[in-house]
Short mmCIF file of C-alpha atoms in Angstrom, two decimals:
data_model
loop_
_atom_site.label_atom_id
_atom_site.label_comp_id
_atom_site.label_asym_id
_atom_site.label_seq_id
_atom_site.Cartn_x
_atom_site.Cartn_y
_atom_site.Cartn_z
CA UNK A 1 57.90 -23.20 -1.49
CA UNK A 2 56.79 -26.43 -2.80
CA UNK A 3 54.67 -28.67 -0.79
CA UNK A 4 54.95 -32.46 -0.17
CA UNK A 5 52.29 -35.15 -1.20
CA UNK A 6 49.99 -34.01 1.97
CA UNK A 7 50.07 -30.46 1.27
CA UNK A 8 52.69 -29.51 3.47
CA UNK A 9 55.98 -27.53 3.07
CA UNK A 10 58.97 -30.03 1.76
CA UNK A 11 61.57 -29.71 3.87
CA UNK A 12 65.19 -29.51 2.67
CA UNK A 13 68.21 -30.64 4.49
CA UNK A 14 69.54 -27.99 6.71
CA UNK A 15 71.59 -25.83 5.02
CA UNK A 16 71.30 -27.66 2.30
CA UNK A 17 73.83 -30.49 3.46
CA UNK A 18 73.18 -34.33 3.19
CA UNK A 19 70.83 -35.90 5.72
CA UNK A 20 72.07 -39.19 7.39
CA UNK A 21 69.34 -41.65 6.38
CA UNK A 22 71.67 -44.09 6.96
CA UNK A 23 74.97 -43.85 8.87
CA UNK A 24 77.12 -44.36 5.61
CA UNK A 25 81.09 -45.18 5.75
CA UNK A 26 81.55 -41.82 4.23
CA UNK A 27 79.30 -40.14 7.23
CA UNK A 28 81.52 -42.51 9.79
CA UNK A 29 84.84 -41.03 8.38
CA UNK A 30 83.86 -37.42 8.49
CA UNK A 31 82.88 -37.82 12.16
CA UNK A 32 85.80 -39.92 12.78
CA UNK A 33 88.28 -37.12 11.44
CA UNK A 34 86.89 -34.64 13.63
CA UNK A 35 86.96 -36.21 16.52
CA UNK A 36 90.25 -37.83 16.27
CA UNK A 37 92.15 -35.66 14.29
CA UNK A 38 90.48 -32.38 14.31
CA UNK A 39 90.02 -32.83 18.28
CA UNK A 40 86.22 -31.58 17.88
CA UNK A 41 83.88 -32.09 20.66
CA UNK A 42 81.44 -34.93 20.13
CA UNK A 43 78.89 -31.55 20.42
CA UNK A 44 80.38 -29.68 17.79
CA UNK A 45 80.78 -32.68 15.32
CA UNK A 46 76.53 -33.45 15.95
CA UNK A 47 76.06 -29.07 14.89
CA UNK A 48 78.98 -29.68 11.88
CA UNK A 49 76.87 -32.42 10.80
CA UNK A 50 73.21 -31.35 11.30
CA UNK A 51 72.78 -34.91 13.28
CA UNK A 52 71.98 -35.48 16.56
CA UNK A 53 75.21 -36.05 19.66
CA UNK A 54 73.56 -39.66 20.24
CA UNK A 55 73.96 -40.76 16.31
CA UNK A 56 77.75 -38.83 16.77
CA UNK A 57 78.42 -41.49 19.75
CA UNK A 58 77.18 -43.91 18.03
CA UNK A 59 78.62 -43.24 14.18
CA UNK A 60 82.48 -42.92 16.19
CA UNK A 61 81.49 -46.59 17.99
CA UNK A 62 80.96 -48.01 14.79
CA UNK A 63 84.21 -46.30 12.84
CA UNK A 64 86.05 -48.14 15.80
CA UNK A 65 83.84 -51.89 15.59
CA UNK A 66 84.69 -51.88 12.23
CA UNK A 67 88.48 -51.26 11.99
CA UNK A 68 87.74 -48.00 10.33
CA UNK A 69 89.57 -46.37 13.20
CA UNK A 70 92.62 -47.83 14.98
CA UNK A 71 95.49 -45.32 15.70
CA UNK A 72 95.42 -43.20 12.52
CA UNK A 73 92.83 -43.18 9.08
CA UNK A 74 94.71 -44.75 6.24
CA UNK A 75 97.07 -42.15 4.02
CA UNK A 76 94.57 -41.62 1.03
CA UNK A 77 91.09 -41.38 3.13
CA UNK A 78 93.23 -38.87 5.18
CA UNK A 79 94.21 -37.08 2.52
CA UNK A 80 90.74 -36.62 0.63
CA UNK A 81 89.47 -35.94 4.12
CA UNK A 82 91.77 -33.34 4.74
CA UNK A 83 90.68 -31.59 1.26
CA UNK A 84 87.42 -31.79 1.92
CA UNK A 85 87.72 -30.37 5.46
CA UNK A 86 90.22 -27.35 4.10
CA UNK A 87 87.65 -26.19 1.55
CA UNK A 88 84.61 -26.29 4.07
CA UNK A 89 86.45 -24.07 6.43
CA UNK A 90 88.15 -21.85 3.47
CA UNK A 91 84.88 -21.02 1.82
CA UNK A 92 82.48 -21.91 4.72
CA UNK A 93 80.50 -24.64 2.94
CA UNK A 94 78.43 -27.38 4.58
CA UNK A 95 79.29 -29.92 2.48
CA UNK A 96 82.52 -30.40 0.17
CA UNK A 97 82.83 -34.36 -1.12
CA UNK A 98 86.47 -34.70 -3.17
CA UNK A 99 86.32 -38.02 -5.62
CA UNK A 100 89.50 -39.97 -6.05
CA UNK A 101 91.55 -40.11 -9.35
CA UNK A 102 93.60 -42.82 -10.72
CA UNK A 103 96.60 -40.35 -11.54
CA UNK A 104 97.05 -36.77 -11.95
CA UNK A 105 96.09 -36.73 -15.32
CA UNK A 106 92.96 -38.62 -15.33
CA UNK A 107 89.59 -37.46 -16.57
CA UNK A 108 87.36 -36.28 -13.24
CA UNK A 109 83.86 -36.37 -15.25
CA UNK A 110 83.29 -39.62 -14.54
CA UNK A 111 84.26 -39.43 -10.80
CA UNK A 112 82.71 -36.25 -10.08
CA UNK A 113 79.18 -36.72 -11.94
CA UNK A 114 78.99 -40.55 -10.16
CA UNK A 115 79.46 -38.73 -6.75
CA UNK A 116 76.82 -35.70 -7.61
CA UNK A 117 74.87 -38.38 -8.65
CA UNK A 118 74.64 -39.96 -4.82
CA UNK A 119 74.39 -36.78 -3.70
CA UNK A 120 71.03 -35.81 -5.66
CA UNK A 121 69.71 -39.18 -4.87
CA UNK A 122 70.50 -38.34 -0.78
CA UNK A 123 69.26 -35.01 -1.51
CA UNK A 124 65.22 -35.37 -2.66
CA UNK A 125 62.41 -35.22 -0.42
CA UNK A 126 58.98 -35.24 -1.44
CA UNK A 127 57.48 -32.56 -3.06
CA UNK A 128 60.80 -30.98 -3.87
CA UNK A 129 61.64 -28.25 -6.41
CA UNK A 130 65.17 -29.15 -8.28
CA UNK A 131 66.31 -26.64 -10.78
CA UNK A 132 68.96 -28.12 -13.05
CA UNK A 133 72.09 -27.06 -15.12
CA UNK A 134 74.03 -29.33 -18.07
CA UNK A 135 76.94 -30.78 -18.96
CA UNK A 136 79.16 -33.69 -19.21
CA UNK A 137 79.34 -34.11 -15.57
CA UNK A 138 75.51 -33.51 -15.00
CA UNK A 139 74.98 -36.59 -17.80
CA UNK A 140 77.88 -38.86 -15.79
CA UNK A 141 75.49 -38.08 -12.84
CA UNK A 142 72.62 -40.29 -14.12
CA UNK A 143 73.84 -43.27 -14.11
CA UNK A 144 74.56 -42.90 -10.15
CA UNK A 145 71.11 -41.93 -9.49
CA UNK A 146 68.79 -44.09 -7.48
CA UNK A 147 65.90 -44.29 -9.80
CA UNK A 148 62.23 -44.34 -8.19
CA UNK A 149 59.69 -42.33 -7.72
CA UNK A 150 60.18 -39.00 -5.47
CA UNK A 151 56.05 -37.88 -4.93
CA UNK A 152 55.72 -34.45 -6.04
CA UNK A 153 59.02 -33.69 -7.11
CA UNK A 154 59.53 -31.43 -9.91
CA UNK A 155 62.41 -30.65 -12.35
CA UNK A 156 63.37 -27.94 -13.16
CA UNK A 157 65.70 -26.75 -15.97
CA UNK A 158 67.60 -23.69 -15.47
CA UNK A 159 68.52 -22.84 -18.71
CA UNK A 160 67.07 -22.96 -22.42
CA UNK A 161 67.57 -25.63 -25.10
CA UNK A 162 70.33 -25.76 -27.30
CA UNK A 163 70.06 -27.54 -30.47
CA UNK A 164 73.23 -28.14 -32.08
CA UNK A 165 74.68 -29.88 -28.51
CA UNK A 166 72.06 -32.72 -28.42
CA UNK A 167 73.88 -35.10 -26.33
CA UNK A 168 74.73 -32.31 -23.61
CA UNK A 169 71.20 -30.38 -24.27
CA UNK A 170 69.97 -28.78 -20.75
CA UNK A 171 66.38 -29.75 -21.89
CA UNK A 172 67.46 -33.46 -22.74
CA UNK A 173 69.13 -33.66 -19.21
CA UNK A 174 66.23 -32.43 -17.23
CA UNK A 175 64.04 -34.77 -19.10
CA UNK A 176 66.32 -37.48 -18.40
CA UNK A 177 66.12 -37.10 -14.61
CA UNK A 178 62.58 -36.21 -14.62
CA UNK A 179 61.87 -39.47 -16.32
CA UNK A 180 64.44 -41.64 -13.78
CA UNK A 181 62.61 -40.47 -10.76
CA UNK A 182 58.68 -39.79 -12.07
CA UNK A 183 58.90 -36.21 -11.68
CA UNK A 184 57.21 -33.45 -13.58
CA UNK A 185 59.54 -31.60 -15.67
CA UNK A 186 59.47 -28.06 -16.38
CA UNK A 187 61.30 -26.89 -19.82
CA UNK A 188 62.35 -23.37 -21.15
CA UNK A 189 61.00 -23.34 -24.33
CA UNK A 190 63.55 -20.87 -25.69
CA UNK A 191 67.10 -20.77 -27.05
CA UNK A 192 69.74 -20.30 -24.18
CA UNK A 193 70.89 -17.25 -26.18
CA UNK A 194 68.63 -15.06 -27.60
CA UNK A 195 69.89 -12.39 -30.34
CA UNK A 196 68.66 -9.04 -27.88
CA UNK A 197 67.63 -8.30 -24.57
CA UNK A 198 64.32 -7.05 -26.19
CA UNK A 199 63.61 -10.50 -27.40
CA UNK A 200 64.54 -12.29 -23.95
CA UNK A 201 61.95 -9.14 -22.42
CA UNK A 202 59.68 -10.33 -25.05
CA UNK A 203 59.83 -13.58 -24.49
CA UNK A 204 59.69 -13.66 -20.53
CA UNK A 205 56.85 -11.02 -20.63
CA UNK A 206 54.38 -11.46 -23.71
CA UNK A 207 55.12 -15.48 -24.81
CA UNK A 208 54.27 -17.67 -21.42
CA UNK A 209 57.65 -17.92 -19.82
CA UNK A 210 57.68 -15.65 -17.15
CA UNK A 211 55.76 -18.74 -15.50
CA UNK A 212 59.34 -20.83 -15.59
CA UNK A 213 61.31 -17.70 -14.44
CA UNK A 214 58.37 -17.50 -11.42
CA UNK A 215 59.31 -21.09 -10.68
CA UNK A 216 62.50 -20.80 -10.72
CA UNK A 217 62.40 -18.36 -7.58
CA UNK A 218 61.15 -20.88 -5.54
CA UNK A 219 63.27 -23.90 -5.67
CA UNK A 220 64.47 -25.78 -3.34
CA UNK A 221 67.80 -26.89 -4.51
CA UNK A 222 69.85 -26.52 -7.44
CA UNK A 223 72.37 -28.47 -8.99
CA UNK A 224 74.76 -27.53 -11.98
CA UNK A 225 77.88 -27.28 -13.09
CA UNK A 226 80.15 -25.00 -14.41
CA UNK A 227 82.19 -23.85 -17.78
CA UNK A 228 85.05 -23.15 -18.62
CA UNK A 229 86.24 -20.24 -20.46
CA UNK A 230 89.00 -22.60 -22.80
CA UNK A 231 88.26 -23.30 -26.56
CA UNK A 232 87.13 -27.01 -25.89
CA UNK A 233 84.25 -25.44 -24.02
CA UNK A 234 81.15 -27.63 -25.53
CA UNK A 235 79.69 -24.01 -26.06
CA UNK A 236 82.67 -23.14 -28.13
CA UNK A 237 83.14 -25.72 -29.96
CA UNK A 238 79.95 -26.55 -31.40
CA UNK A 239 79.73 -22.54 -32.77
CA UNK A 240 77.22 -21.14 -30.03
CA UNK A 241 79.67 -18.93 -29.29
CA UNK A 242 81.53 -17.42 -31.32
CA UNK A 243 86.21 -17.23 -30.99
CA UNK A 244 85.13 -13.09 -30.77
CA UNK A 245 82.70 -13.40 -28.63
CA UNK A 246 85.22 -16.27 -26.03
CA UNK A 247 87.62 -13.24 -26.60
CA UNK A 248 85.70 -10.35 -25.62
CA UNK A 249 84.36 -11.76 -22.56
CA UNK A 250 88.10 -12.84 -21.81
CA UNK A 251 88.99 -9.43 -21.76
CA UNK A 252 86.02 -8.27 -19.41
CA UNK A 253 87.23 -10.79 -17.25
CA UNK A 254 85.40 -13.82 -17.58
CA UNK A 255 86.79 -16.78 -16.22
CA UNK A 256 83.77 -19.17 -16.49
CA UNK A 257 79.77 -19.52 -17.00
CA UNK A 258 77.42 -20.61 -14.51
CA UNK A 259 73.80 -21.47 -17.01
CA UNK A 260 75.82 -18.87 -19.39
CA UNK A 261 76.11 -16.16 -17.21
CA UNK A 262 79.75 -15.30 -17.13
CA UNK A 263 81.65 -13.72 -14.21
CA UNK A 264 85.27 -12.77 -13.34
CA UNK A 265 87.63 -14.97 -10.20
CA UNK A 266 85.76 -12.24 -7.37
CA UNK A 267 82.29 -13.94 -8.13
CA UNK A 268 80.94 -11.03 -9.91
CA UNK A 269 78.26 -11.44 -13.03
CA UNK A 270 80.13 -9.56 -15.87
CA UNK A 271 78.59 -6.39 -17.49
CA UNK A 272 78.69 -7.60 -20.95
CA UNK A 273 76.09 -7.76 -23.71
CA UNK A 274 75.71 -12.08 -23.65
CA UNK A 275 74.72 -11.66 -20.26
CA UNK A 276 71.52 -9.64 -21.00
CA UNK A 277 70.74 -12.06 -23.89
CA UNK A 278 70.78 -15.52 -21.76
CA UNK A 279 66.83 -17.47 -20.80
CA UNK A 280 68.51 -18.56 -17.79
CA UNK A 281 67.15 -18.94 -14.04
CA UNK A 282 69.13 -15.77 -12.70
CA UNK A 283 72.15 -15.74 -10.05
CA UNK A 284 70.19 -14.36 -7.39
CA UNK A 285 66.93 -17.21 -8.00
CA UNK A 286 70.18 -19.28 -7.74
CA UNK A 287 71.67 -18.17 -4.78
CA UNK A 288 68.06 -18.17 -2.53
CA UNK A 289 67.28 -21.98 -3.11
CA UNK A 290 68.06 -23.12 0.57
CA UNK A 291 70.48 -26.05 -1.15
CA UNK A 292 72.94 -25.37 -3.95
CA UNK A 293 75.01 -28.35 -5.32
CA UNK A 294 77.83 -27.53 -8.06
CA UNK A 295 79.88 -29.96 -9.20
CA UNK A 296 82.84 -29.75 -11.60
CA UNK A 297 86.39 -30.08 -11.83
CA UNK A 298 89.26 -30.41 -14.06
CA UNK A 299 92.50 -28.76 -14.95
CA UNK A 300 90.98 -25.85 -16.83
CA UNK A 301 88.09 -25.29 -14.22
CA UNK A 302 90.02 -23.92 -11.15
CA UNK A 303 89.55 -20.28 -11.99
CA UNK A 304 86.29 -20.74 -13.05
CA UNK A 305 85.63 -22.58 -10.00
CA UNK A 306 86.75 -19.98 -7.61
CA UNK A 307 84.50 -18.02 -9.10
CA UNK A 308 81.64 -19.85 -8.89
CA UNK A 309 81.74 -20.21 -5.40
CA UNK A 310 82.37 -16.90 -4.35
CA UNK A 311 79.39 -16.26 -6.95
CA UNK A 312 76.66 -19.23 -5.95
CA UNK A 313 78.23 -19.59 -2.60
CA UNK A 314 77.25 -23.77 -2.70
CA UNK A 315 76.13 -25.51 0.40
CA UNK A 316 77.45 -28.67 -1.17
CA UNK A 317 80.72 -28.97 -3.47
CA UNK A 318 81.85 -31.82 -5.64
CA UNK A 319 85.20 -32.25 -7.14
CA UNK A 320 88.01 -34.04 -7.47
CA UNK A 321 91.22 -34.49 -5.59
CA UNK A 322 93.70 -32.93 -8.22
CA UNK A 323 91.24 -29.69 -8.50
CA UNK A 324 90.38 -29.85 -4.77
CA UNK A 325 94.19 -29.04 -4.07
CA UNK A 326 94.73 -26.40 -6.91
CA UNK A 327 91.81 -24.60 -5.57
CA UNK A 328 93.34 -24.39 -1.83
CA UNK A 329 96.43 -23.37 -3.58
CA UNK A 330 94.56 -20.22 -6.02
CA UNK A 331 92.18 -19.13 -3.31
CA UNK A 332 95.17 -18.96 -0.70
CA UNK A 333 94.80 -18.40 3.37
CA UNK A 334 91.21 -17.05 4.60
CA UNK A 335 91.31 -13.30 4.88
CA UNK A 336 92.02 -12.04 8.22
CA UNK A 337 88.84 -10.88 10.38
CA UNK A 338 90.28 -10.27 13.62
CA UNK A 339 89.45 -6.52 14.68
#
């Protein structure tokens, strides 16, 4: 566990949702649509919400002072609301934020990595421990960042460098962020694809980074996105994988990557040789960091998305409002549990 600037444990948000350090319009709304529309007790929105029933009283007051909330919320804040609220229940996450488009067709990097971008800057504390994925939405998220200093934080990459991708490198991005908030940043000094999983055992074991790999078991949140398994996937299309390789993991049943470790719709890790060759933090390091942000979207991302879920099982999703509703639509009604 990393320790703050006294020596003490950091403390993550509660199951890894947002903390209300300031009782924000979007904070208002949420409250707002569960008491008014969802017909929640003022009890169960403060539990929902990991805040206290006097800030609930007081965050409904203020939806109502400010003309936020007169008989009904406006049509499109209901209708991201109601997105949101559907994929918290269908998947049980604490935390689901859905960015607006300007059409159907629009381009959701710039909307998704601007809102993962709040959210990381809501989401340090102190003496933190962030492991870090890559992509075009993690480099939209910088420019939403609050930069300052965070004491103690540290940054953690989650997967190793690739050369030939320099403006989506997972080394370039952690240094990036590191550098924005005065963090220490911690690098794997390794391809993200090695050629055997005797070199990777090398590596880990004989040449230093089993220290990362240590590290990355004890962080305190993650954040990453995830790929896609279509031929415009940056790995594909700058040659680090090869069209055989996109192919054979096709037919094993990939339907994304999360750090390059590929997995079918059910949220299983594939048995397939690329997965044994990847210097990437693994799943289950992933899945025990007490808050786990993914954000992505995008036509060609629902299936992959599905998957990542079931597989990281997030505390907080970001997407957008066109892959918000596909997903509801692929993952279809909650499974029964009544006995």
């Amino acid at each position: 566990m990393a320790k703050d600037s006294r020596g003490g444990p950091a403390t993550p948000p509660p199951d890894g949702t947002l903390q209300p350090g300031r009782r924000s319009q979007r904070l208002r709304l949420r409250a707002a649509w569960m008491y008014h529309v969802e017909e929640m007790t003022q009890t169960a929105i403060a539990e929902a919400l990991g805040i206290g029933r006097v800030t609930v009283v007081r965050l409904l007051s203020d939806a109502q002072a400010l003309g936020e909330v007169r008989v009904s919320l406006s049509r499109d804040i209901a209708e991201l609301t109601a997105l949101e609220r559907g994929l918290e229940r269908r998947f049980g996450i604490g935390e689901v934020v859905v960015a607006p488009l300007s059409g159907p067709d629009a381009d959701p990097t710039l909307p998704i990595g601007a809102a993962a971008g709040r959210t990381l800057s809501d989401l340090l504390r102190p003496g933190m421990r962030v492991g870090v994925g890559w992509g075009k939405t993690m480099i939209a998220a910088l420019g939403a960042i609050d930069e300052r200093v965070v004491p103690g934080l540290s940054v953690v990459s989650m997967l190793g460098g690739i050369a030939k991708v320099l403006q989506y490198n997972p080394a370039d991005f952690a240094w990036q962020l590191s550098r924005l908030l005065g963090a220490d940043c911690f690098l794997i000094p390794a391809p993200a694809v090695v050629d055997s999983p005797d070199t990777k055992r090398a590596l880990v074991e004989r040449c230093g980074l089993g220290e990362i790999f240590d590290l990355g078991r004890e962080l305190d949140a993650v954040v990453m996105s995830v790929g896609s398994m279509g031929p415009d996937n940056i790995s594909y299309r700058f040659g680090y994988f090869s069209e055989e390789e996109r192919r054979s993991l096709l037919d094993a049943g990939a339907v994304g990557d999360l750090l390059y470790q590929f997995f079918d719709v059910d949220g299983a890790l594939l048995d397939h040789p690329i997965n044994a060759r990847v210097m990437a933090v693994p799943v289950d390091s992933i899945r025990s960091a007490p808050a786990r942000v993914i954000a992505s979207g995008g036509p060609g991302k629902v299936r992959a998305l599905l998957g990542a879920i079931r597989l990281a099982r997030p505390t907080v999703l970001i997407t957008d409002e066109v892959t918000a509703t596909a997903l509801l639509e692929l993952a279809g009604p909650a499974p029964d549990t009544a006995t």
